[in-house]
């Protein structure tokens, strides 16, 4: 049947002979903006989608034996028929190079302790960037035509639909690096020039789940440990995305974990699996959200509950009532400082008396880069009346820190202990200013003040603190 089909020059020229031979695919006809293809496997969605993407046509396929397609291809492209084996080998080599390239990019990122890898399709190029210590830097810039094959490789690794390029997708990759299993979260997003794929590296071996190692001052550590060992109440950790909130909560849970406690978490998604703790994922597609999970948790005899984030009034109310009925509740909010968490809950519609009765501690935090050992002193510290930007050390750069002057990150914390005075002020729904004044009287320090202590100690720079904090 295929032998008798007459294929016009216009149709024949739609695909290059190299592509046609490499994939054993034959363009047959075009009708109503639909390209009719002869393929050896009609379930090869990647091939069908790639042809559609490259040609701009809707695709209809008919399945034929491979040798029948190859025979017709040799008739259509006689000058290429003798090179067919070489072209197929070239295609296989190209596929292998993509596998090796992706594996190398991921391995290098893990070695450099990157938190994220960005694969970005631009107008004329395909770019790869690493986020290291919170900052993005370009590590590779490839010809744009490689974006399809590399994106497809990443999707295959993450068990995503390689034919779906119009909708965002999420998946996970299990990557083995130096004998260790590394969990990688994958997110694909359609953009104007093609898909952007971001990999979040979740390397448990790099996770510091020890409260003493997070950057708390001695007094902050004492307040936090006293609160998280209480039998009930609510502890909130606030800050923007990527400020280390989840790590702080995990470290707190690990510190209080024991065989005598039933600890349960609801997260979106679970970032790290903690031994001995019951962790659940939000599943929006079936309506299993934070609020529903909390209701279910209360029937599971919990001692400690962690809610990944309080996003709405319903979740806030259930979490607060749980903390008032003998449970210790941890959660996060997106606010700029600790005191703003109180007004955020009130804005959600929570009564001030419920907030004051349940809330025991609010922690605000940021991540700042720590100086490498190549740092140099800015000024003589014995000098008086130094300006803030003249205090401490400055970053220099060496091979060890990849010439950035920084190596790793630490947290700076702002901790508000909700004592009797603060409780009374919240109940009376007083202004944030009044609460802040009372907090200062009990030794409360804002984030920038906590950061400046680390500047003076030579841990980070004034510029880092200035960038990550607000007055």
XYZ file of C-alpha atoms in Angstrom:
471
model
C 0.000 0.000 0.000
C 2.776 2.437 0.923
C 4.610 1.556 -2.300
C 1.787 2.943 -4.392
C 1.445 6.281 -2.579
C 2.701 9.285 -4.531
C 4.411 11.812 -2.245
C 4.719 15.380 -3.495
C 7.966 17.357 -3.369
C 6.320 19.810 -0.933
C 5.465 17.045 1.522
C 8.830 15.336 1.070
C 10.669 18.549 1.978
C 8.867 18.955 5.326
C 11.308 16.628 7.091
C 15.026 16.495 6.467
C 16.317 13.187 5.064
C 18.619 12.932 8.080
C 15.707 13.124 10.504
C 13.534 10.814 8.402
C 16.173 8.071 8.226
C 17.257 8.467 11.846
C 13.692 7.951 13.105
C 12.393 5.814 10.204
C 9.459 8.169 9.694
C 7.882 9.142 6.386
C 5.718 12.220 5.565
C 2.835 11.071 3.351
C 0.400 13.933 2.832
C -0.952 17.236 4.203
C -4.668 17.996 4.500
C -6.412 20.676 6.585
C -3.182 21.620 8.389
C -2.653 17.992 9.402
C 0.482 16.095 8.436
C -0.005 12.402 7.751
C 3.010 10.304 8.823
C 4.032 6.695 8.275
C 5.669 5.386 11.460
C 6.783 2.002 12.688
C 5.264 2.547 16.157
C 2.108 4.635 16.452
C 2.542 4.769 20.262
C 5.851 6.655 19.983
C 4.404 9.861 21.435
C 7.793 11.541 21.753
C 8.463 11.228 18.009
C 4.954 12.388 17.092
C 5.166 15.371 19.426
C 8.661 16.327 18.235
C 7.540 16.318 14.573
C 4.512 18.426 15.494
C 6.676 20.883 17.406
C 9.229 21.199 14.595
C 6.748 21.461 11.697
C 3.854 23.287 13.365
C 1.327 20.767 11.981
C -1.196 18.572 13.745
C -0.108 14.965 13.276
C -1.990 11.881 12.080
C -0.115 8.573 11.934
C -0.428 5.242 10.193
C 1.651 2.279 11.304
C 3.719 0.312 8.782
C 6.478 -2.290 9.076
C 9.915 -0.752 9.521
C 11.325 -2.319 6.365
C 8.426 -0.984 4.266
C 9.045 2.583 5.518
C 12.786 2.251 4.949
C 12.245 1.034 1.366
C 10.062 4.055 0.583
C 12.590 6.405 2.205
C 15.328 5.038 -0.059
C 13.139 5.760 -3.081
C 12.409 9.322 -1.933
C 15.956 10.169 -0.840
C 18.301 8.043 -2.991
C 21.334 10.192 -2.216
C 20.904 9.473 1.515
C 20.049 5.780 1.367
C 23.676 4.630 1.390
C 24.349 6.637 4.530
C 21.384 5.261 6.473
C 23.369 3.116 8.910
C 25.715 5.982 9.667
C 22.807 8.363 10.284
C 21.102 5.922 12.660
C 24.374 5.462 14.553
C 24.750 9.232 14.743
C 21.258 9.476 16.219
C 22.054 6.837 18.827
C 25.331 8.586 19.679
C 23.426 11.852 20.071
C 20.959 10.194 22.462
C 23.817 8.753 24.480
C 25.502 12.172 24.629
C 22.302 13.694 26.033
C 22.155 11.034 28.742
C 25.782 11.643 29.658
C 25.325 15.419 29.562
C 22.294 15.374 31.906
C 23.986 12.961 34.313
C 27.117 15.112 34.377
C 25.157 18.329 34.971
C 23.337 16.742 37.923
C 26.499 15.177 39.365
C 28.400 18.488 39.151
C 25.507 20.304 40.832
C 25.489 17.835 43.725
C 29.268 18.105 44.048
C 29.026 21.918 44.192
C 26.158 21.660 46.720
C 23.727 23.448 44.404
C 20.120 23.520 45.588
C 18.553 23.888 42.119
C 19.349 23.344 38.442
C 17.577 25.475 35.814
C 17.272 24.191 32.234
C 15.980 27.195 30.286
C 14.944 27.504 26.651
C 15.698 31.019 25.417
C 15.078 32.637 22.030
C 18.409 31.586 20.553
C 20.010 29.287 23.152
C 19.463 26.589 25.749
C 20.919 27.648 29.098
C 21.782 25.720 32.265
C 22.170 27.516 35.589
C 22.951 26.374 39.153
C 21.654 27.996 42.328
C 24.465 27.795 44.870
C 24.079 29.362 48.303
C 20.979 31.169 47.072
C 22.593 32.741 43.976
C 22.143 31.686 40.336
C 25.076 31.377 37.931
C 25.283 30.103 34.361
C 27.235 26.884 33.842
C 26.368 25.968 30.246
C 25.009 27.627 27.122
C 24.016 25.250 24.310
C 22.533 25.550 20.826
C 18.762 25.898 21.097
C 18.086 22.786 19.027
C 19.278 20.619 21.901
C 16.457 21.698 24.191
C 13.972 19.094 22.899
C 16.211 16.080 23.389
C 17.546 17.198 26.783
C 14.073 18.144 28.046
C 12.751 14.768 26.901
C 15.586 13.010 28.706
C 14.780 14.840 31.945
C 11.078 14.010 31.593
C 11.823 10.335 31.038
C 13.966 10.303 34.184
C 11.134 11.965 36.157
C 8.378 9.722 34.722
C 6.641 12.707 33.128
C 4.582 12.727 29.922
C 7.114 13.639 27.235
C 4.357 14.450 24.752
C 2.754 17.056 27.060
C 4.379 20.434 26.520
C 1.420 22.743 27.025
C 0.838 22.185 30.758
C 3.123 22.282 33.815
C 4.155 18.912 35.228
C 5.799 17.753 38.458
C 7.815 14.623 39.098
C 10.769 13.145 40.967
C 14.101 11.589 40.044
C 16.081 9.107 42.121
C 19.734 9.825 41.275
C 22.644 7.752 42.546
C 25.744 9.816 43.330
C 28.843 8.210 44.849
C 26.744 5.339 46.163
C 24.121 7.596 47.767
C 20.497 7.989 46.681
C 19.724 11.650 45.944
C 16.074 12.695 45.679
C 15.416 15.334 43.005
C 12.127 17.206 42.572
C 11.336 18.126 38.955
C 9.077 20.890 37.664
C 8.402 21.611 33.975
C 6.768 24.808 32.755
C 5.845 25.911 29.215
C 7.372 29.276 28.243
C 7.329 31.412 25.128
C 10.411 29.709 23.633
C 9.920 26.161 24.909
C 9.839 24.336 28.222
C 11.771 25.401 31.307
C 12.642 22.567 33.671
C 13.863 23.124 37.212
C 15.402 20.406 39.377
C 15.397 20.843 43.173
C 18.163 18.711 44.703
C 17.178 17.203 48.041
C 20.432 15.758 49.342
C 19.733 14.343 52.782
C 23.459 13.973 53.481
C 23.784 17.790 53.350
C 20.808 18.392 55.626
C 21.773 19.780 59.033
C 18.990 18.619 61.319
C 20.615 19.856 64.488
C 19.247 23.023 66.086
C 22.703 23.849 67.408
C 24.081 24.042 63.856
C 21.447 26.308 62.318
C 22.820 29.630 63.551
C 20.807 30.303 66.715
C 22.436 32.395 69.422
C 22.751 30.765 72.848
C 19.788 32.684 74.249
C 17.652 31.940 71.169
C 18.498 28.243 71.417
C 17.396 28.117 75.068
C 14.067 29.815 74.308
C 13.359 27.550 71.335
C 14.233 24.288 73.098
C 12.151 25.279 76.125
C 9.105 25.915 73.923
C 9.330 22.812 71.716
C 9.547 20.536 74.748
C 6.260 21.913 76.148
C 3.271 19.548 75.955
C 1.057 21.881 73.921
C 0.868 25.238 72.169
C 1.729 26.635 68.740
C 5.152 27.478 67.279
C 5.235 29.453 64.026
C 8.234 29.898 61.725
C 7.969 32.765 59.246
C 9.919 34.000 56.272
C 9.903 33.981 52.463
C 10.262 30.871 50.310
C 13.783 29.456 50.523
C 14.638 30.989 53.900
C 15.150 27.639 55.665
C 11.815 27.362 57.497
C 11.292 23.673 56.734
C 14.820 22.779 57.827
C 14.247 24.539 61.159
C 10.989 22.663 61.701
C 12.570 19.329 60.782
C 15.434 20.005 63.203
C 12.941 20.830 65.971
C 10.961 17.649 65.297
C 14.108 15.544 65.284
C 15.207 17.033 68.602
C 11.952 16.174 70.384
C 11.366 12.838 68.618
C 11.138 9.819 70.889
C 9.461 6.420 70.897
C 6.911 7.853 73.333
C 5.639 10.544 70.968
C 3.397 10.281 67.931
C 4.654 12.989 65.545
C 2.704 13.637 62.332
C 3.328 16.064 59.478
C 1.329 17.261 56.461
C 3.523 18.826 53.780
C 3.317 20.129 50.217
C 5.425 18.256 49.272
C 7.479 16.116 51.670
C 11.024 17.384 51.178
C 12.929 14.879 53.316
C 11.855 11.656 54.974
C 12.624 11.691 58.697
C 12.973 8.304 60.401
C 10.273 7.568 62.966
C 7.975 10.432 61.957
C 4.663 9.971 60.113
C 4.737 12.271 57.068
C 1.878 12.889 54.629
C 1.679 14.713 51.303
C -1.042 17.188 50.345
C -3.028 15.750 47.399
C -5.030 18.601 45.919
C -6.446 16.487 43.101
C -8.485 14.436 45.598
C -9.206 17.305 47.978
C -6.720 16.179 50.634
C -5.494 19.605 51.753
C -3.966 20.903 54.977
C -7.325 21.361 56.683
C -8.603 17.858 55.858
C -5.297 16.311 56.891
C -5.433 18.121 60.232
C -8.913 16.792 60.935
C -7.718 13.280 60.172
C -4.614 13.722 62.325
C -6.707 14.547 65.383
C -8.244 11.064 65.142
C -4.768 9.484 65.031
C -3.811 10.192 68.673
C -0.985 12.677 67.889
C 1.309 14.397 70.376
C 2.981 16.705 67.883
C 1.635 17.987 64.557
C 3.498 19.871 61.855
C 1.479 21.720 59.209
C 3.640 22.664 56.225
C 1.978 26.056 55.846
C -1.054 27.927 57.177
C -2.644 29.344 54.041
C -6.250 30.006 55.017
C -8.642 30.588 57.891
C -9.874 26.985 58.054
C -6.374 25.557 58.444
C -5.469 28.246 60.997
C -8.567 27.566 63.109
C -8.058 23.801 63.215
C -4.344 24.182 64.021
C -5.067 26.652 66.818
C -7.804 24.503 68.340
C -5.499 21.485 68.180
C -2.870 23.441 70.122
C -5.521 24.342 72.726
C -6.558 20.734 73.236
C -3.241 19.281 74.335
C -1.202 19.124 71.120
C 2.072 20.782 70.183
C 1.619 22.332 66.731
C 4.341 23.590 64.378
C 3.660 25.520 61.197
C 4.894 28.255 58.846
C 3.585 31.571 57.553
C 4.836 33.872 54.812
C 5.460 37.120 56.681
C 8.467 39.423 56.766
C 9.030 39.317 60.519
C 7.806 37.510 63.607
C 5.360 40.121 64.891
C 3.638 40.376 61.495
C 2.537 36.754 61.955
C 0.076 37.955 64.596
C -1.571 40.476 62.274
C -1.567 37.895 59.477
C -3.630 35.506 61.610
C -6.009 38.315 62.579
C -6.382 39.248 58.893
C -7.358 35.621 58.240
C -10.258 36.086 60.627
C -8.846 34.434 63.762
C -10.039 35.987 67.015
C -7.213 37.667 68.985
C -8.095 35.763 72.181
C -7.573 32.434 70.365
C -4.204 33.610 69.019
C -3.026 34.752 72.433
C -4.157 31.519 74.088
C -2.424 29.211 71.607
C 0.687 30.989 70.352
C 3.860 30.309 72.345
C 6.692 31.296 70.011
C 7.222 32.977 66.634
C 10.488 32.548 64.766
C 11.415 34.664 61.721
C 14.488 33.698 59.741
C 16.649 34.344 56.689
C 19.591 32.567 55.084
C 22.854 34.441 54.502
C 26.045 33.223 52.862
C 28.960 32.470 55.165
C 32.439 33.769 54.459
C 35.123 31.430 53.168
C 38.392 31.181 55.119
C 39.997 33.412 52.456
C 38.178 36.421 53.985
C 40.147 39.543 54.975
C 39.496 42.083 57.721
C 37.918 45.352 56.531
C 39.157 47.623 59.286
C 40.936 47.430 62.616
C 38.166 46.292 64.944
C 39.635 48.346 67.788
C 38.741 51.556 65.974
C 35.791 53.419 67.429
C 32.702 54.701 65.644
C 32.913 52.402 62.663
C 30.051 52.641 60.201
C 28.036 49.421 59.638
C 29.575 48.752 56.228
C 33.090 49.072 57.719
C 32.547 46.331 60.307
C 33.820 42.781 59.992
C 35.385 40.977 57.038
C 35.000 41.108 53.274
C 34.861 38.267 50.800
C 37.892 37.708 48.571
C 37.639 34.459 46.626
C 39.801 31.358 46.168
C 39.637 27.926 44.528
C 37.908 26.442 47.554
C 34.902 28.810 47.264
C 34.885 28.940 43.458
C 36.188 32.534 43.688
C 32.982 33.830 45.298
C 34.382 34.472 48.763
C 31.487 32.529 50.294
C 31.096 28.894 51.263
C 27.794 27.607 52.615
C 24.996 29.436 54.386
C 23.741 30.035 57.890
C 20.472 31.319 59.324
C 19.800 34.528 61.162
C 16.855 34.429 63.540
C 14.375 36.798 65.116
C 12.539 35.140 68.014
C 9.428 36.451 69.730
C 8.525 34.613 72.917
C 4.832 35.094 73.655
C 4.999 35.764 77.401
C 2.235 37.048 79.657
C 2.681 40.660 78.582
C 2.603 39.843 74.859
C -0.391 37.544 75.434
C -2.290 40.377 77.090
C -1.485 42.806 74.271
C -2.622 40.329 71.590
C -5.884 39.695 73.470
C -6.526 43.416 73.564
C -5.825 43.638 69.811
C -3.271 46.426 70.225
C -1.103 47.751 67.403
C 2.031 46.034 66.117
C 4.048 48.986 67.386
C 2.890 48.390 70.994
C 3.707 44.678 70.732
C 7.149 45.455 69.325
C 7.871 47.912 72.159
C 6.939 45.280 74.740
C 9.015 42.651 72.941
C 12.101 44.888 72.927
C 11.734 45.192 76.696
C 12.106 41.387 76.949
C 15.254 41.381 74.793
C 13.707 40.952 71.345
C 16.095 41.648 68.443
C 15.044 42.231 64.849
C 16.582 40.187 62.038
C 19.064 42.858 61.034
C 20.396 43.156 64.582
C 20.826 39.383 64.750
C 22.575 39.524 61.391
C 24.954 42.266 62.499
C 26.109 40.050 65.360
C 27.230 37.530 62.749
C 28.958 40.312 60.808
C 30.925 41.296 63.904
C 31.840 37.655 64.489
C 33.229 37.381 60.945
C 30.618 34.817 59.848
C 29.038 36.867 57.048
C 29.155 40.363 55.553
C 27.148 43.509 56.099
C 26.081 43.442 52.456
C 24.634 39.934 52.851
C 22.628 40.951 55.922
C 21.450 44.160 54.241
C 20.241 42.207 51.212
C 18.314 39.597 53.183
C 16.698 41.709 55.908
C 14.283 44.589 56.286
C 14.121 47.289 58.917
